[in-house]
PDB file of C-alpha atoms and ligand atoms in Angstrom:
ATOM      1  CA  MET F   1     -16.765  75.597  28.871  1.00  0.00           C
ATOM      2  CA  ASP F   2     -14.032  73.118  29.773  1.00  0.00           C
ATOM      3  CA  CYS F   3     -13.883  70.522  32.518  1.00  0.00           C
ATOM      4  CA  GLU F   4     -12.211  71.900  35.607  1.00  0.00           C
ATOM      5  CA  LYS F   5     -10.392  68.638  36.224  1.00  0.00           C
ATOM      6  CA  CYS F   6      -8.937  67.873  32.792  1.00  0.00           C
ATOM      7  CA  GLY F   7      -9.798  70.620  30.273  1.00  0.00           C
ATOM      8  CA  ASN F   8     -11.950  68.386  28.026  1.00  0.00           C
ATOM      9  CA  PRO F   9     -15.316  69.813  26.919  1.00  0.00           C
ATOM     10  CA  ALA F  10     -17.753  69.997  29.831  1.00  0.00           C
ATOM     11  CA  VAL F  11     -21.086  68.158  29.670  1.00  0.00           C
ATOM     12  CA  MET F  12     -22.552  69.817  32.743  1.00  0.00           C
ATOM     13  CA  HIS F  13     -22.357  72.760  35.077  1.00  0.00           C
ATOM     14  CA  ALA F  14     -23.473  72.385  38.687  1.00  0.00           C
ATOM     15  CA  ALA F  15     -24.503  75.830  39.901  1.00  0.00           C
ATOM     16  CA  TYR F  16     -24.489  74.713  43.557  1.00  0.00           C
ATOM     17  CA  SER F  17     -20.801  73.788  43.411  1.00  0.00           C
ATOM     18  CA  GLY F  18     -19.747  76.038  40.539  1.00  0.00           C
ATOM     19  CA  LEU F  19     -18.096  73.041  38.825  1.00  0.00           C
ATOM     20  CA  HIS F  20     -17.967  72.322  35.095  1.00  0.00           C
ATOM     21  CA  LEU F  21     -17.237  68.667  34.360  1.00  0.00           C
ATOM     22  CA  CYS F  22     -16.579  66.530  31.291  1.00  0.00           C
ATOM     23  CA  GLU F  23     -18.358  63.221  30.794  1.00  0.00           C
ATOM     24  CA  ARG F  24     -15.682  61.130  32.502  1.00  0.00           C
ATOM     25  CA  HIS F  25     -15.289  63.390  35.526  1.00  0.00           C
ATOM     26  CA  PHE F  26     -19.036  63.938  35.862  1.00  0.00           C
ATOM     27  CA  CYS F  27     -19.729  60.178  35.930  1.00  0.00           C
ATOM     28  CA  ARG F  28     -16.931  59.702  38.418  1.00  0.00           C
ATOM     29  CA  SER F  29     -18.314  62.423  40.650  1.00  0.00           C
ATOM     30  CA  VAL F  30     -21.780  60.785  40.673  1.00  0.00           C
ATOM     31  CA  GLU F  31     -20.262  57.404  41.534  1.00  0.00           C
ATOM     32  CA  LYS F  32     -18.129  58.951  44.254  1.00  0.00           C
ATOM     33  CA  ARG F  33     -21.129  60.605  45.918  1.00  0.00           C
ATOM     34  CA  VAL F  34     -23.163  57.397  45.771  1.00  0.00           C
ATOM     35  CA  ARG F  35     -20.325  55.306  47.213  1.00  0.00           C
ATOM     36  CA  ARG F  36     -19.748  57.805  49.998  1.00  0.00           C
ATOM     37  CA  ARG F  37     -23.428  57.542  50.951  1.00  0.00           C
ATOM     38  CA  ILE F  38     -23.219  53.760  50.880  1.00  0.00           C
ATOM     39  CA  ARG F  39     -20.267  53.922  53.254  1.00  0.00           C
ATOM     40  CA  GLU F  40     -22.068  56.319  55.567  1.00  0.00           C
ATOM     41  CA  ASP F  41     -25.633  54.974  55.436  1.00  0.00           C
ATOM     42  CA  ALA F  42     -25.320  51.323  54.515  1.00  0.00           C
ATOM     43  CA  LEU F  43     -22.027  50.435  56.126  1.00  0.00           C
ATOM     44  CA  LEU F  44     -21.084  46.836  55.468  1.00  0.00           C
ATOM     45  CA  SER F  45     -20.819  44.927  58.733  1.00  0.00           C
ATOM     46  CA  PRO F  46     -17.276  43.761  59.567  1.00  0.00           C
ATOM     47  CA  ASP F  47     -18.869  40.343  60.245  1.00  0.00           C
ATOM     48  CA  ALA F  48     -19.797  39.933  56.584  1.00  0.00           C
ATOM     49  CA  THR F  49     -17.560  37.348  54.903  1.00  0.00           C
ATOM     50  CA  PRO F  50     -17.601  35.553  51.555  1.00  0.00           C
ATOM     51  CA  ASP F  51     -19.101  32.522  53.381  1.00  0.00           C
ATOM     52  CA  ASP F  52     -21.660  34.599  55.234  1.00  0.00           C
ATOM     53  CA  PRO F  53     -22.372  37.622  53.003  1.00  0.00           C
ATOM     54  CA  GLU F  54     -24.816  40.435  53.692  1.00  0.00           C
ATOM     55  CA  THR F  55     -27.955  40.491  51.554  1.00  0.00           C
ATOM     56  CA  TRP F  56     -28.909  43.858  50.114  1.00  0.00           C
ATOM     57  CA  VAL F  57     -32.264  44.252  48.453  1.00  0.00           C
ATOM     58  CA  VAL F  58     -32.498  47.100  45.944  1.00  0.00           C
ATOM     59  CA  GLY F  59     -35.899  48.410  44.860  1.00  0.00           C
ATOM     60  CA  LEU F  60     -35.806  48.371  41.054  1.00  0.00           C
ATOM     61  CA  SER F  61     -38.712  50.111  39.325  1.00  0.00           C
ATOM     62  CA  GLY F  62     -37.030  50.480  35.944  1.00  0.00           C
ATOM     63  CA  GLY F  63     -37.037  54.295  36.168  1.00  0.00           C
ATOM     64  CA  LYS F  64     -33.767  56.212  35.890  1.00  0.00           C
ATOM     65  CA  ASP F  65     -33.172  56.509  39.644  1.00  0.00           C
ATOM     66  CA  SER F  66     -33.373  52.835  40.521  1.00  0.00           C
ATOM     67  CA  VAL F  67     -31.560  51.823  37.341  1.00  0.00           C
ATOM     68  CA  VAL F  68     -28.647  54.152  38.157  1.00  0.00           C
ATOM     69  CA  LEU F  69     -28.584  52.913  41.754  1.00  0.00           C
ATOM     70  CA  THR F  70     -28.542  49.263  40.671  1.00  0.00           C
ATOM     71  CA  HIS F  71     -25.820  49.980  38.110  1.00  0.00           C
ATOM     72  CA  VAL F  72     -23.545  51.743  40.623  1.00  0.00           C
ATOM     73  CA  LEU F  73     -24.164  49.096  43.308  1.00  0.00           C
ATOM     74  CA  HIS F  74     -23.299  46.390  40.844  1.00  0.00           C
ATOM     75  CA  GLY F  75     -20.157  48.275  39.770  1.00  0.00           C
ATOM     76  CA  THR F  76     -19.139  48.585  43.413  1.00  0.00           C
ATOM     77  CA  PHE F  77     -20.003  45.122  44.726  1.00  0.00           C
ATOM     78  CA  ALA F  78     -20.032  42.703  41.782  1.00  0.00           C
ATOM     79  CA  LYS F  79     -16.560  41.503  42.728  1.00  0.00           C
ATOM     80  CA  ASP F  80     -17.115  41.719  46.477  1.00  0.00           C
ATOM     81  CA  PRO F  81     -18.332  38.347  47.763  1.00  0.00           C
ATOM     82  CA  ARG F  82     -19.338  39.909  51.099  1.00  0.00           C
ATOM     83  CA  VAL F  83     -22.449  41.439  49.520  1.00  0.00           C
ATOM     84  CA  GLU F  84     -25.229  39.635  47.693  1.00  0.00           C
ATOM     85  CA  LEU F  85     -27.565  41.928  45.733  1.00  0.00           C
ATOM     86  CA  ILE F  86     -31.204  41.115  44.997  1.00  0.00           C
ATOM     87  CA  ALA F  87     -33.272  43.399  42.742  1.00  0.00           C
ATOM     88  CA  LEU F  88     -36.926  43.633  43.777  1.00  0.00           C
ATOM     89  CA  THR F  89     -39.554  45.006  41.394  1.00  0.00           C
ATOM     90  CA  ILE F  90     -43.093  45.846  42.491  1.00  0.00           C
ATOM     91  CA  HIS F  91     -45.807  45.462  39.846  1.00  0.00           C
ATOM     92  CA  GLU F  92     -48.697  47.803  40.707  1.00  0.00           C
ATOM     93  CA  GLY F  93     -51.092  46.652  38.013  1.00  0.00           C
ATOM     94  CA  ILE F  94     -50.909  49.666  35.702  1.00  0.00           C
ATOM     95  CA  GLU F  95     -51.757  48.753  32.133  1.00  0.00           C
ATOM     96  CA  GLY F  96     -49.180  49.609  29.500  1.00  0.00           C
ATOM     97  CA  TYR F  97     -46.845  51.258  32.004  1.00  0.00           C
ATOM     98  CA  ARG F  98     -45.464  48.728  34.431  1.00  0.00           C
ATOM     99  CA  ASP F  99     -45.219  45.957  31.851  1.00  0.00           C
ATOM    100  CA  ALA F 100     -42.849  48.056  29.746  1.00  0.00           C
ATOM    101  CA  SER F 101     -40.709  49.070  32.699  1.00  0.00           C
ATOM    102  CA  LEU F 102     -40.652  45.463  33.906  1.00  0.00           C
ATOM    103  CA  ASP F 103     -38.919  44.604  30.639  1.00  0.00           C
ATOM    104  CA  ALA F 104     -36.299  47.281  31.380  1.00  0.00           C
ATOM    105  CA  CYS F 105     -35.803  45.722  34.843  1.00  0.00           C
ATOM    106  CA  ARG F 106     -35.462  42.214  33.436  1.00  0.00           C
ATOM    107  CA  ASP F 107     -32.945  43.391  30.812  1.00  0.00           C
ATOM    108  CA  LEU F 108     -30.832  45.147  33.406  1.00  0.00           C
ATOM    109  CA  ALA F 109     -30.934  42.242  35.867  1.00  0.00           C
ATOM    110  CA  ALA F 110     -29.993  39.797  33.097  1.00  0.00           C
ATOM    111  CA  ASP F 111     -27.172  42.103  31.909  1.00  0.00           C
ATOM    112  CA  LEU F 112     -25.755  42.336  35.402  1.00  0.00           C
ATOM    113  CA  ASP F 113     -26.470  38.719  36.269  1.00  0.00           C
ATOM    114  CA  LEU F 114     -28.510  39.753  39.311  1.00  0.00           C
ATOM    115  CA  ARG F 115     -31.156  37.769  41.137  1.00  0.00           C
ATOM    116  CA  HIS F 116     -34.430  39.514  40.277  1.00  0.00           C
ATOM    117  CA  GLU F 117     -37.753  39.108  42.102  1.00  0.00           C
ATOM    118  CA  VAL F 118     -41.139  40.531  41.088  1.00  0.00           C
ATOM    119  CA  VAL F 119     -44.043  41.015  43.506  1.00  0.00           C
ATOM    120  CA  THR F 120     -47.489  42.194  42.401  1.00  0.00           C
ATOM    121  CA  TYR F 121     -50.261  44.114  44.167  1.00  0.00           C
ATOM    122  CA  GLU F 122     -52.649  41.669  42.584  1.00  0.00           C
ATOM    123  CA  ASP F 123     -51.100  38.597  44.237  1.00  0.00           C
ATOM    124  CA  GLU F 124     -50.404  40.315  47.533  1.00  0.00           C
ATOM    125  CA  PHE F 125     -53.450  42.517  48.054  1.00  0.00           C
ATOM    126  CA  GLY F 126     -55.915  41.271  45.420  1.00  0.00           C
ATOM    127  CA  LEU F 127     -56.050  44.669  43.710  1.00  0.00           C
ATOM    128  CA  ARG F 128     -54.632  46.566  40.740  1.00  0.00           C
ATOM    129  CA  MET F 129     -53.763  50.276  40.775  1.00  0.00           C
ATOM    130  CA  ASP F 130     -55.814  50.858  37.613  1.00  0.00           C
ATOM    131  CA  ASP F 131     -58.938  49.770  39.518  1.00  0.00           C
ATOM    132  CA  VAL F 132     -57.978  51.631  42.696  1.00  0.00           C
ATOM    133  CA  ALA F 133     -57.482  54.861  40.694  1.00  0.00           C
ATOM    134  CA  GLU F 134     -60.914  54.371  39.178  1.00  0.00           C
ATOM    135  CA  SER F 135     -62.879  53.538  42.351  1.00  0.00           C
ATOM    136  CA  ASP F 136     -60.864  55.838  44.672  1.00  0.00           C
ATOM    137  CA  PRO F 137     -62.861  55.058  47.844  1.00  0.00           C
ATOM    138  CA  MET F 138     -60.888  57.491  50.037  1.00  0.00           C
ATOM    139  CA  GLY F 139     -60.988  60.448  47.628  1.00  0.00           C
ATOM    140  CA  MET F 140     -57.191  60.661  47.395  1.00  0.00           C
ATOM    141  CA  ALA F 141     -54.569  60.845  44.644  1.00  0.00           C
ATOM    142  CA  PRO F 142     -53.662  57.357  43.309  1.00  0.00           C
ATOM    143  CA  CYS F 143     -50.088  57.815  44.542  1.00  0.00           C
ATOM    144  CA  ALA F 144     -51.343  58.117  48.124  1.00  0.00           C
ATOM    145  CA  TYR F 145     -52.584  54.500  47.978  1.00  0.00           C
ATOM    146  CA  CYS F 146     -49.767  53.269  45.808  1.00  0.00           C
ATOM    147  CA  GLY F 147     -47.001  54.629  48.045  1.00  0.00           C
ATOM    148  CA  VAL F 148     -48.396  52.857  51.118  1.00  0.00           C
ATOM    149  CA  PHE F 149     -48.714  49.547  49.250  1.00  0.00           C
ATOM    150  CA  ARG F 150     -45.250  49.793  47.722  1.00  0.00           C
ATOM    151  CA  ARG F 151     -43.492  50.602  50.984  1.00  0.00           C
ATOM    152  CA  ASP F 152     -45.259  47.694  52.631  1.00  0.00           C
ATOM    153  CA  LEU F 153     -44.146  45.204  49.985  1.00  0.00           C
ATOM    154  CA  LEU F 154     -40.585  46.499  49.790  1.00  0.00           C
ATOM    155  CA  SER F 155     -40.042  46.145  53.518  1.00  0.00           C
ATOM    156  CA  ARG F 156     -41.976  42.905  53.857  1.00  0.00           C
ATOM    157  CA  TYR F 157     -40.112  41.214  51.023  1.00  0.00           C
ATOM    158  CA  ALA F 158     -36.768  42.612  52.125  1.00  0.00           C
ATOM    159  CA  GLU F 159     -37.441  40.832  55.406  1.00  0.00           C
ATOM    160  CA  GLU F 160     -38.612  37.700  53.635  1.00  0.00           C
ATOM    161  CA  PHE F 161     -35.374  37.529  51.644  1.00  0.00           C
ATOM    162  CA  GLY F 162     -33.393  37.906  54.855  1.00  0.00           C
ATOM    163  CA  ALA F 163     -32.055  41.297  53.768  1.00  0.00           C
ATOM    164  CA  ASP F 164     -29.624  43.219  55.946  1.00  0.00           C
ATOM    165  CA  LYS F 165     -30.380  46.416  54.032  1.00  0.00           C
ATOM    166  CA  LEU F 166     -33.061  47.800  51.774  1.00  0.00           C
ATOM    167  CA  LEU F 167     -31.812  50.370  49.272  1.00  0.00           C
ATOM    168  CA  THR F 168     -34.009  52.685  47.234  1.00  0.00           C
ATOM    169  CA  GLY F 169     -33.246  55.222  44.513  1.00  0.00           C
ATOM    170  CA  HIS F 170     -34.565  58.456  46.031  1.00  0.00           C
ATOM    171  CA  ASN F 171     -32.548  61.385  44.674  1.00  0.00           C
ATOM    172  CA  LEU F 172     -31.765  64.786  46.218  1.00  0.00           C
ATOM    173  CA  ASP F 173     -34.858  66.431  44.701  1.00  0.00           C
ATOM    174  CA  ASP F 174     -37.172  63.679  46.032  1.00  0.00           C
ATOM    175  CA  GLU F 175     -35.692  63.991  49.482  1.00  0.00           C
ATOM    176  CA  ALA F 176     -35.775  67.802  49.607  1.00  0.00           C
ATOM    177  CA  GLN F 177     -39.423  67.757  48.426  1.00  0.00           C
ATOM    178  CA  THR F 178     -40.410  65.259  51.111  1.00  0.00           C
ATOM    179  CA  ALA F 179     -38.538  67.228  53.778  1.00  0.00           C
ATOM    180  CA  LEU F 180     -40.253  70.462  52.825  1.00  0.00           C
ATOM    181  CA  MET F 181     -43.679  68.777  52.662  1.00  0.00           C
ATOM    182  CA  ASN F 182     -43.253  67.302  56.145  1.00  0.00           C
ATOM    183  CA  ILE F 183     -42.165  70.661  57.539  1.00  0.00           C
ATOM    184  CA  LEU F 184     -45.018  72.535  55.855  1.00  0.00           C
ATOM    185  CA  GLU F 185     -47.498  69.947  57.133  1.00  0.00           C
ATOM    186  CA  GLY F 186     -46.003  70.187  60.624  1.00  0.00           C
ATOM    187  CA  ASP F 187     -45.518  66.423  60.709  1.00  0.00           C
ATOM    188  CA  VAL F 188     -42.888  65.809  63.386  1.00  0.00           C
ATOM    189  CA  SER F 189     -43.345  62.019  63.423  1.00  0.00           C
ATOM    190  CA  GLN F 190     -42.388  61.940  59.753  1.00  0.00           C
ATOM    191  CA  VAL F 191     -39.365  64.119  60.436  1.00  0.00           C
ATOM    192  CA  ALA F 192     -38.258  61.691  63.170  1.00  0.00           C
ATOM    193  CA  LYS F 193     -38.609  58.751  60.811  1.00  0.00           C
ATOM    194  CA  HIS F 194     -36.264  60.259  58.281  1.00  0.00           C
ATOM    195  CA  PHE F 195     -33.460  59.687  60.724  1.00  0.00           C
ATOM    196  CA  ASP F 196     -34.495  56.317  62.074  1.00  0.00           C
ATOM    197  CA  ALA F 197     -36.670  54.057  59.958  1.00  0.00           C
ATOM    198  CA  SER F 198     -37.059  51.682  62.890  1.00  0.00           C
ATOM    199  CA  LEU F 199     -39.342  54.330  64.365  1.00  0.00           C
ATOM    200  CA  GLY F 200     -41.833  53.585  61.592  1.00  0.00           C
ATOM    201  CA  GLY F 201     -45.411  52.942  62.512  1.00  0.00           C
ATOM    202  CA  PHE F 202     -46.868  56.104  63.894  1.00  0.00           C
ATOM    203  CA  ASP F 203     -47.200  58.013  60.712  1.00  0.00           C
ATOM    204  CA  GLU F 204     -50.318  58.413  58.613  1.00  0.00           C
ATOM    205  CA  ARG F 205     -48.779  57.878  55.233  1.00  0.00           C
ATOM    206  CA  ALA F 206     -46.374  55.038  55.871  1.00  0.00           C
ATOM    207  CA  GLU F 207     -47.667  52.965  58.702  1.00  0.00           C
ATOM    208  CA  VAL F 208     -45.519  49.929  58.125  1.00  0.00           C
ATOM    209  CA  ASP F 209     -42.853  47.973  59.912  1.00  0.00           C
ATOM    210  CA  GLU F 210     -39.479  48.948  58.664  1.00  0.00           C
ATOM    211  CA  PHE F 211     -37.181  46.678  60.537  1.00  0.00           C
ATOM    212  CA  VAL F 212     -34.763  46.143  57.698  1.00  0.00           C
ATOM    213  CA  PRO F 213     -32.526  49.229  57.800  1.00  0.00           C
ATOM    214  CA  ARG F 214     -33.025  51.442  54.775  1.00  0.00           C
ATOM    215  CA  ALA F 215     -30.551  53.483  52.786  1.00  0.00           C
ATOM    216  CA  LYS F 216     -30.925  55.963  49.944  1.00  0.00           C
ATOM    217  CA  PRO F 217     -27.510  56.169  48.317  1.00  0.00           C
ATOM    218  CA  LEU F 218     -28.599  58.675  45.608  1.00  0.00           C
ATOM    219  CA  ARG F 219     -29.799  61.222  48.107  1.00  0.00           C
ATOM    220  CA  ASP F 220     -26.902  63.608  47.409  1.00  0.00           C
ATOM    221  CA  VAL F 221     -27.399  63.561  43.640  1.00  0.00           C
ATOM    222  CA  PRO F 222     -29.879  65.990  42.008  1.00  0.00           C
ATOM    223  CA  GLU F 223     -32.502  64.459  39.733  1.00  0.00           C
ATOM    224  CA  LYS F 224     -31.085  66.135  36.613  1.00  0.00           C
ATOM    225  CA  GLU F 225     -27.674  64.606  37.269  1.00  0.00           C
ATOM    226  CA  VAL F 226     -29.180  61.144  37.764  1.00  0.00           C
ATOM    227  CA  ALA F 227     -30.897  61.526  34.385  1.00  0.00           C
ATOM    228  CA  LEU F 228     -27.695  62.740  32.698  1.00  0.00           C
ATOM    229  CA  TYR F 229     -25.711  59.860  34.199  1.00  0.00           C
ATOM    230  CA  ALA F 230     -28.274  57.308  32.957  1.00  0.00           C
ATOM    231  CA  HIS F 231     -28.081  58.878  29.500  1.00  0.00           C
ATOM    232  CA  LEU F 232     -24.276  59.051  29.343  1.00  0.00           C
ATOM    233  CA  ARG F 233     -23.896  55.469  30.573  1.00  0.00           C
ATOM    234  CA  ASP F 234     -26.608  54.375  28.139  1.00  0.00           C
ATOM    235  CA  LEU F 235     -28.566  52.555  30.857  1.00  0.00           C
ATOM    236  CA  PRO F 236     -31.876  50.879  29.940  1.00  0.00           C
ATOM    237  CA  ALA F 237     -34.114  53.250  31.951  1.00  0.00           C
ATOM    238  CA  HIS F 238     -37.821  53.386  31.277  1.00  0.00           C
ATOM    239  CA  ILE F 239     -38.918  57.019  30.920  1.00  0.00           C
ATOM    240  CA  THR F 240     -42.680  56.959  30.288  1.00  0.00           C
ATOM    241  CA  GLU F 241     -44.652  58.612  33.052  1.00  0.00           C
ATOM    242  CA  CYS F 242     -47.229  56.629  35.016  1.00  0.00           C
ATOM    243  CA  PRO F 243     -50.761  57.527  33.813  1.00  0.00           C
ATOM    244  CA  HIS F 244     -51.859  57.984  37.443  1.00  0.00           C
ATOM    245  CA  ALA F 245     -48.984  60.304  38.450  1.00  0.00           C
ATOM    246  CA  SER F 246     -50.854  63.190  40.023  1.00  0.00           C
ATOM    247  CA  GLU F 247     -49.335  64.137  43.320  1.00  0.00           C
ATOM    248  CA  ALA F 248     -50.511  67.722  43.003  1.00  0.00           C
ATOM    249  CA  TYR F 249     -48.960  68.985  46.227  1.00  0.00           C
ATOM    250  CA  ARG F 250     -45.594  67.398  45.514  1.00  0.00           C
ATOM    251  CA  GLY F 251     -45.694  68.970  42.045  1.00  0.00           C
ATOM    252  CA  GLU F 252     -46.176  72.410  43.570  1.00  0.00           C
ATOM    253  CA  ILE F 253     -43.297  71.850  45.974  1.00  0.00           C
ATOM    254  CA  GLN F 254     -41.131  70.588  43.131  1.00  0.00           C
ATOM    255  CA  ARG F 255     -41.695  73.773  41.114  1.00  0.00           C
ATOM    256  CA  LEU F 256     -41.073  75.924  44.162  1.00  0.00           C
ATOM    257  CA  LEU F 257     -37.800  74.152  44.892  1.00  0.00           C
ATOM    258  CA  LEU F 258     -36.582  74.380  41.302  1.00  0.00           C
ATOM    259  CA  ASP F 259     -37.256  78.135  41.326  1.00  0.00           C
ATOM    260  CA  LEU F 260     -35.478  78.545  44.644  1.00  0.00           C
ATOM    261  CA  GLU F 261     -32.554  76.456  43.421  1.00  0.00           C
ATOM    262  CA  GLU F 262     -32.208  78.598  40.327  1.00  0.00           C
ATOM    263  CA  ASN F 263     -32.121  81.850  42.298  1.00  0.00           C
ATOM    264  CA  HIS F 264     -30.229  80.433  45.276  1.00  0.00           C
ATOM    265  CA  PRO F 265     -28.050  77.505  44.169  1.00  0.00           C
ATOM    266  CA  GLY F 266     -27.516  75.002  46.978  1.00  0.00           C
ATOM    267  CA  THR F 267     -31.017  75.343  48.465  1.00  0.00           C
ATOM    268  CA  ARG F 268     -31.770  71.605  48.238  1.00  0.00           C
ATOM    269  CA  HIS F 269     -28.511  70.705  49.948  1.00  0.00           C
ATOM    270  CA  SER F 270     -29.080  73.189  52.752  1.00  0.00           C
ATOM    271  CA  ILE F 271     -32.672  72.044  53.271  1.00  0.00           C
ATOM    272  CA  MET F 272     -31.400  68.497  53.734  1.00  0.00           C
ATOM    273  CA  ALA F 273     -28.582  69.517  56.072  1.00  0.00           C
ATOM    274  CA  GLY F 274     -31.011  71.368  58.338  1.00  0.00           C
ATOM    275  CA  TYR F 275     -33.631  68.651  58.057  1.00  0.00           C
ATOM    276  CA  GLU F 276     -31.212  65.998  59.208  1.00  0.00           C
ATOM    277  CA  GLU F 277     -30.349  67.996  62.280  1.00  0.00           C
ATOM    278  CA  LEU F 278     -34.043  68.431  63.099  1.00  0.00           C
ATOM    279  CA  ALA F 279     -34.688  64.760  62.442  1.00  0.00           C
ATOM    280  CA  GLY F 280     -31.982  63.800  64.938  1.00  0.00           C
ATOM    281  CA  ILE F 281     -33.668  65.874  67.634  1.00  0.00           C
ATOM    282  CA  ALA F 282     -37.148  64.583  66.779  1.00  0.00           C
ATOM    283  CA  ALA F 283     -36.025  60.941  66.679  1.00  0.00           C
ATOM    284  CA  GLU F 284     -34.386  61.288  70.093  1.00  0.00           C
ATOM    285  CA  ARG F 285     -37.669  62.515  71.534  1.00  0.00           C
ATOM    286  CA  TYR F 286     -39.520  59.511  70.170  1.00  0.00           C
ATOM    287  CA  ARG F 287     -36.872  57.105  71.355  1.00  0.00           C
ATOM    288  CA  GLN F 288     -37.326  58.439  74.858  1.00  0.00           C
ATOM    289  CA  GLY F 289     -40.896  57.234  74.710  1.00  0.00           C
ATOM    290  CA  GLU F 290     -42.641  60.475  73.875  1.00  0.00           C
ATOM    291  CA  GLY F 291     -44.159  58.982  70.737  1.00  0.00           C
ATOM    292  CA  PRO F 292     -47.657  57.466  70.545  1.00  0.00           C
ATOM    293  CA  GLU F 293     -48.346  53.976  71.856  1.00  0.00           C
ATOM    294  CA  MET F 294     -48.037  51.123  69.371  1.00  0.00           C
ATOM    295  CA  ARG F 295     -50.211  48.040  68.901  1.00  0.00           C
ATOM    296  CA  GLU F 296     -50.693  45.249  66.371  1.00  0.00           C
ATOM    297  CA  CYS F 297     -52.863  45.678  63.304  1.00  0.00           C
ATOM    298  CA  GLU F 298     -55.853  43.349  63.649  1.00  0.00           C
ATOM    299  CA  ARG F 299     -55.664  42.327  60.034  1.00  0.00           C
ATOM    300  CA  CYS F 300     -51.979  41.900  59.200  1.00  0.00           C
ATOM    301  CA  GLY F 301     -50.186  42.113  62.554  1.00  0.00           C
ATOM    302  CA  GLY F 302     -48.129  45.121  61.459  1.00  0.00           C
ATOM    303  CA  THR F 303     -47.263  47.883  63.924  1.00  0.00           C
ATOM    304  CA  THR F 304     -49.776  50.691  64.195  1.00  0.00           C
ATOM    305  CA  THR F 305     -51.356  53.154  66.599  1.00  0.00           C
ATOM    306  CA  ARG F 306     -54.904  52.114  65.646  1.00  0.00           C
ATOM    307  CA  ARG F 307     -57.026  49.012  65.135  1.00  0.00           C
ATOM    308  CA  LEU F 308     -55.895  48.708  61.517  1.00  0.00           C
ATOM    309  CA  CYS F 309     -52.656  49.857  59.952  1.00  0.00           C
ATOM    310  CA  ARG F 310     -52.830  52.340  57.098  1.00  0.00           C
ATOM    311  CA  LYS F 311     -52.296  49.696  54.421  1.00  0.00           C
ATOM    312  CA  CYS F 312     -55.127  47.510  55.763  1.00  0.00           C
ATOM    313  CA  GLN F 313     -57.435  50.545  56.081  1.00  0.00           C
ATOM    314  CA  LEU F 314     -56.852  51.258  52.408  1.00  0.00           C
ATOM    315  CA  ILE F 315     -57.287  47.634  51.334  1.00  0.00           C
ATOM    316  CA  GLU F 316     -60.563  47.413  53.265  1.00  0.00           C
ATOM    317  CA  ALA F 317     -61.803  50.633  51.687  1.00  0.00           C
ATOM    318  CA  VAL F 318     -60.935  49.333  48.208  1.00  0.00           C
ATOM    319  CA  GLU F 319     -62.633  45.998  48.922  1.00  0.00           C
ATOM    320  CA  ALA F 320     -65.778  47.731  50.134  1.00  0.00           C
ATOM    321  CA  ALA F 321     -65.938  50.045  47.103  1.00  0.00           C
TER     322      ALA F 321
HETATM  323 FE1  SF4 C 401     -47.994  54.484  41.864  1.00  0.00          FE
HETATM  324 FE2  SF4 C 401     -48.200  57.170  41.666  1.00  0.00          FE
HETATM  325 FE3  SF4 C 401     -45.897  55.922  41.058  1.00  0.00          FE
HETATM  326 FE4  SF4 C 401     -48.037  55.656  39.464  1.00  0.00          FE
HETATM  327  S1  SF4 C 401     -46.897  57.554  39.890  1.00  0.00           S
HETATM  328  S2  SF4 C 401     -46.659  54.022  40.142  1.00  0.00           S
HETATM  329  S3  SF4 C 401     -49.681  55.654  40.967  1.00  0.00           S
HETATM  330  S4  SF4 C 401     -46.878  56.043  43.079  1.00  0.00           S
HETATM  331 ZN1   ZN C 402     -52.429  45.817  58.682  1.00  0.00          ZN
END
């Protein structure tokens, strides 16, 4: 098949849009979607100037999503002195996995001449994911601990670096999976949070302060397209899977969504469109004070509905194990 824009050989066909695109037009279309999201979700304040730039922290894990995000952000803002980018990598303490991807992060940051910061679970929480996966004091999947710890460090360090925005590389598939999981679990507080991260704190899985506004500029781009873009642009993405990756429920939802997408192209996009509308309604309800009452975590001072926030509950459980 030929590219619909120029007639060169197509490298991809997007069933949801019906488009065939060549390498050049495909890469352009990814960049266009990401930049549109940046404009809509991470709008640069008109007060930002070259003397007083905004600081944007981008979560860089070394996987294809965050590498593509960092690459496109750099392409967009490298020559714009109103934005200062900082790449932040979280080291979970996973032998043979994170060390290799950390090298990919360092290479990319050096290539792009970006400030790069690394924060470890070991320094921050006194634990390593390898040990947590082994002791598993709460009887959960490793990712259930790891996700809480990572979100905590990303938002805490974004604040520490004085960030105006925190950007992460969640793609369309990630977002549609999360949306469907929250709906199937009947978790309205999570739905509300999708729309307004400042409402963070009352949810089981992510009980953290999220005062730095968050944006997910890849959220319109399907996972397969992110991977193809990384490949075509020859980006240094680390592709090995984490040895603890075992989110069984998410895996089921992922398969379900891929099947639905194949039979009904556009399903992921329509899930997200509907989810955003629901999230707007749910967030409004919480803003009007119908959410649970908040207090300070006794251990870290974070916002929570209980004595301890979720992160501190997990750390205490690991320490006691
Ligand atoms: Fe952590 Fe799970 Fe990701 Fe591994 S796959 S780094 S355990 S969240
Ligand atoms: Zn706490």
